CSV table of C-alpha atoms in Angstrom, one decimal:
chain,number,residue,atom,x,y,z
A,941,UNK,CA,149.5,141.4,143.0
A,942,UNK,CA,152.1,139.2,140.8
A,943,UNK,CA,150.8,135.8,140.4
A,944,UNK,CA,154.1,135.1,142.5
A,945,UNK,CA,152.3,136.5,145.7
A,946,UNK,CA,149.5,135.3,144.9
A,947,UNK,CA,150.5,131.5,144.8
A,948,UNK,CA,152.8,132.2,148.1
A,949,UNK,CA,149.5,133.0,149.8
A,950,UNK,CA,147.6,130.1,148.6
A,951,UNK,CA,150.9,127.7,150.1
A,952,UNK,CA,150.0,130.0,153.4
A,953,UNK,CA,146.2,129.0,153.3
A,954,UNK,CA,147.2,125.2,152.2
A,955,UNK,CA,149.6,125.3,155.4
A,956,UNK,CA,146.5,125.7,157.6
A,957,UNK,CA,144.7,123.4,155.8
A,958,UNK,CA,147.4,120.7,156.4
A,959,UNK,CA,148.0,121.5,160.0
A,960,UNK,CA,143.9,121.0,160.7
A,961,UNK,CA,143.8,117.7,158.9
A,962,UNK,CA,147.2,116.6,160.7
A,963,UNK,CA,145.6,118.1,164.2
A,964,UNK,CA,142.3,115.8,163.4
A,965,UNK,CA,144.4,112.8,162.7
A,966,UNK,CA,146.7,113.1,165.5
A,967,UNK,CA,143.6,113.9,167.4
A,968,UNK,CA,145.1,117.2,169.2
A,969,UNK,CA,144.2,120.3,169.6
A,970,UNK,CA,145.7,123.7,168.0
A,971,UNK,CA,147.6,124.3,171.0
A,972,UNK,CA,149.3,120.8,171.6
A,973,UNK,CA,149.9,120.4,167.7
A,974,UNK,CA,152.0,123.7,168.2
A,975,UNK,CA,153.9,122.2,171.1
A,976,UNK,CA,154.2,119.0,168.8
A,977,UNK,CA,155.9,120.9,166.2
A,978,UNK,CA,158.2,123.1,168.4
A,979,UNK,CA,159.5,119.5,170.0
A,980,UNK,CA,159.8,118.2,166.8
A,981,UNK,CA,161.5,121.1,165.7
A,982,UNK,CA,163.7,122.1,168.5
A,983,UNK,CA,163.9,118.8,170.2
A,984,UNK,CA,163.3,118.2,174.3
A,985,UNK,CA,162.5,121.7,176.1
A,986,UNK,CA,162.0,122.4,179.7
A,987,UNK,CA,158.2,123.4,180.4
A,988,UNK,CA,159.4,126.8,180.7
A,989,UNK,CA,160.8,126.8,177.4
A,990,UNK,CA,157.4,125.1,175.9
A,991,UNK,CA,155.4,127.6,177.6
A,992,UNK,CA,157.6,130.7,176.2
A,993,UNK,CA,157.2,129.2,172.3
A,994,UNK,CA,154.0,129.1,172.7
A,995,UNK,CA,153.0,132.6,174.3
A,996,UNK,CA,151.2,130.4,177.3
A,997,UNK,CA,151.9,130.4,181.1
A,998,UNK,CA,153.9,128.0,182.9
A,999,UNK,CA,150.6,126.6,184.1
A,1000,UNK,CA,149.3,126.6,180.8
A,1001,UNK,CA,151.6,124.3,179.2
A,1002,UNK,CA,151.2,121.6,182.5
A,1003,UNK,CA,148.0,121.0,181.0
A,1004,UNK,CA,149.3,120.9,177.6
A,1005,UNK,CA,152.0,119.0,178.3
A,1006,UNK,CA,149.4,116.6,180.6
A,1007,UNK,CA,147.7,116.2,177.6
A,1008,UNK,CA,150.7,115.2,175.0
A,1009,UNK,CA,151.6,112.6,177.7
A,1010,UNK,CA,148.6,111.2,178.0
A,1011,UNK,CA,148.1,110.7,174.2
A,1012,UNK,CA,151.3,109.0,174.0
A,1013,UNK,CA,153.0,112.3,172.1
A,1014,UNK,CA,155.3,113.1,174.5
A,1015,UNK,CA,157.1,112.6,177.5
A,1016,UNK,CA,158.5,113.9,180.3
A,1017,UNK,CA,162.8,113.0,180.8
A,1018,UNK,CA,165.1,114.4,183.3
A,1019,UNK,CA,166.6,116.9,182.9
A,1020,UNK,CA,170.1,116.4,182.0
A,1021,UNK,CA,172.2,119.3,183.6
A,1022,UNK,CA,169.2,120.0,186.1
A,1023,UNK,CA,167.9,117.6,188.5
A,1024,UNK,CA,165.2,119.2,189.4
A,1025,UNK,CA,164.0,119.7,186.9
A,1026,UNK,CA,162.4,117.7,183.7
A,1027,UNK,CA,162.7,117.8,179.7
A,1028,UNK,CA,159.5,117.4,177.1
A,1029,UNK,CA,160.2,115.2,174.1
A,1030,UNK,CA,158.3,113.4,171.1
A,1031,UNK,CA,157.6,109.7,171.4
A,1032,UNK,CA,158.9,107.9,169.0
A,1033,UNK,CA,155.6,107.1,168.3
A,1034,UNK,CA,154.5,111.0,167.9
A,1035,UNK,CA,157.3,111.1,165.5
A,1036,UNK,CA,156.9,108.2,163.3
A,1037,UNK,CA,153.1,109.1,163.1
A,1038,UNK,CA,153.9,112.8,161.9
A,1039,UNK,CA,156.7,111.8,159.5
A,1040,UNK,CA,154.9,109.3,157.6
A,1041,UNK,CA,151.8,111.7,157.4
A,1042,UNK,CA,154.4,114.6,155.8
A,1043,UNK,CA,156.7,112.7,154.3
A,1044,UNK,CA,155.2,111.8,151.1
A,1045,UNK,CA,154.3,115.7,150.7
A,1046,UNK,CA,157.5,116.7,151.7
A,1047,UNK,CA,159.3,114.7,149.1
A,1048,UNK,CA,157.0,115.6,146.5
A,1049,UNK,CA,157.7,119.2,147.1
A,1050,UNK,CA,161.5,118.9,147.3
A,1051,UNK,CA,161.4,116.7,144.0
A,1052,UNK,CA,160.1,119.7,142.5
A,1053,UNK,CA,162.6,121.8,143.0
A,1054,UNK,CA,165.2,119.7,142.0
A,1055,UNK,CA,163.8,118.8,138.9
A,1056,UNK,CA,164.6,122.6,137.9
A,1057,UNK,CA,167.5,124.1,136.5
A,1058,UNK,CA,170.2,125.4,138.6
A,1059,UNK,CA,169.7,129.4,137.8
A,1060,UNK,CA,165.1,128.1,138.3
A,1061,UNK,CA,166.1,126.6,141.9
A,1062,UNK,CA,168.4,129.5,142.6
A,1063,UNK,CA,165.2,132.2,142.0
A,1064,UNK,CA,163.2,129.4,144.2
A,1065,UNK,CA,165.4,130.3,147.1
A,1066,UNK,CA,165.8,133.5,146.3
A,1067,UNK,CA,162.2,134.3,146.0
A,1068,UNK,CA,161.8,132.0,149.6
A,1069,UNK,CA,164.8,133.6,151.3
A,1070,UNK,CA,163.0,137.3,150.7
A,1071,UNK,CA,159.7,135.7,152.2
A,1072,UNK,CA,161.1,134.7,154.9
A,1073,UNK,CA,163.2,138.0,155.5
A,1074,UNK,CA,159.9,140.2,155.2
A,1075,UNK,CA,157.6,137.7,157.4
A,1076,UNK,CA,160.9,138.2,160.1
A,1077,UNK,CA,160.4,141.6,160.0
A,1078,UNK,CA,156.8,141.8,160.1
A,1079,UNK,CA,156.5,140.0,163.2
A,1080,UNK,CA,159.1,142.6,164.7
A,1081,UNK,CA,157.5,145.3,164.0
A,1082,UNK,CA,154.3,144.1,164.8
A,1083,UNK,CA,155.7,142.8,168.2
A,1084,UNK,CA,156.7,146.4,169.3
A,1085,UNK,CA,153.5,147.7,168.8
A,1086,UNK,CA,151.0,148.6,171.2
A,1087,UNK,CA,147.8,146.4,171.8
A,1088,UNK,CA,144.8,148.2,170.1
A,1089,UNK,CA,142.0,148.5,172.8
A,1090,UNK,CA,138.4,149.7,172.0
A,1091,UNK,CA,137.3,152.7,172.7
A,1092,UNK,CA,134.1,152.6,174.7
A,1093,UNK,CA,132.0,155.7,174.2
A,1094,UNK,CA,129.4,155.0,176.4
A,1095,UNK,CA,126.4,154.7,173.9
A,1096,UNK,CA,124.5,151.6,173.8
C-alpha cells in the first residue's frame, strides 16, 4: 500500500483513539458520545431524528437522551414549529467542555496545512476530497447489501 494509505489509516485508528479518551473524559458512553457529536454537528434534532442518526429506536434514544440530560450534555427545548413536540441540544456546558478538549488538536492540525504551499494544500484536499468520495461510496454499497447470516449445519 502507498505510505499515503497507510498514514490515512493510522489518522482512522488515531480517530478512535481520540473519541475513547474524549468518551472517558466526558464520562459517556459510545452511544451518547455519538449523539453528542451528531447535536454538535447538526445542531437541536427531534428524538426521532437522534434515533434515525444513530441506527437506534425511538425508545432507544429516550434512554440516551435520559442520560445526556442527566449529565448536563443536553437538553430538551420545544419544538419550535411543533408543539408537541420537543428538540435535543448541547449545553453550553457540553459544548465548551468538547471544544476546549479538540481545540488545541484541531488547530494544530489546520496550522499544518497552511504552513504548506498552495499547489502541497491543494494535493491535501485533493487526496482528502477522494477519501471521502470512496468512504461515501463504500457505505452505499455496503448499505444495499444483504445481512450475512450463518449457516447452521446441524453438527455440534
Amino acid at each position: 500500500m502507498h505510505a499515503a494509505s497507510v498514514l490515512m489509516r493510522k489518522v482512522l485508528v488515531l480517530n478512535d483513539m481520540v473519541e475513547y479518551q474524549m468518551r472517558r473524559v466526558m464520562g459517556t458512553n459510545e452511544t451518547d458520545f455519538q449523539a453528542m457529536q451528531h447535536l454538535m454537528a447538526k445542531g437541536p434534532m427531534t428524538p426521532s431524528q437522534l434515533a434515525d442518526a444513530l441506527h437506534i429506536t425511538t425508545a432507544a434514544v429516550t434512554t440516551v437522551v435520559d442520560r445526556l440530560v442527566r449529565a448536563d450534555h443536553a437538553r430538551r427545548v420545544p419544538h419550535p414549529l411543533d408543539r408537541r413536540s420537543t428538540m435535543v441540544e448541547p449545553t453550553t456546558h457540553a459544548a465548551d467542555l468538547t471544544m476546549s478538549k479538540l481545540m488545541p488538536m484541531i488547530q494544530q492540525t489546520d496550522q499544518l496545512v497552511r504552513d504548506m504551499q498552495p499547489d502541497q494544500q491543494e494535493a491535501v484536499v485533493a487526496y482528502l476530497g477522494g477519501v471521502i468520495q470512496a468512504m461515501e461510496q463504500h457505505i452505499v454499497e455496503l448499505a444495499g447489501e444483504q445481512p450475512v447470516v450463518p449457516q447452521l449445519t446441524g453438527k455440534g
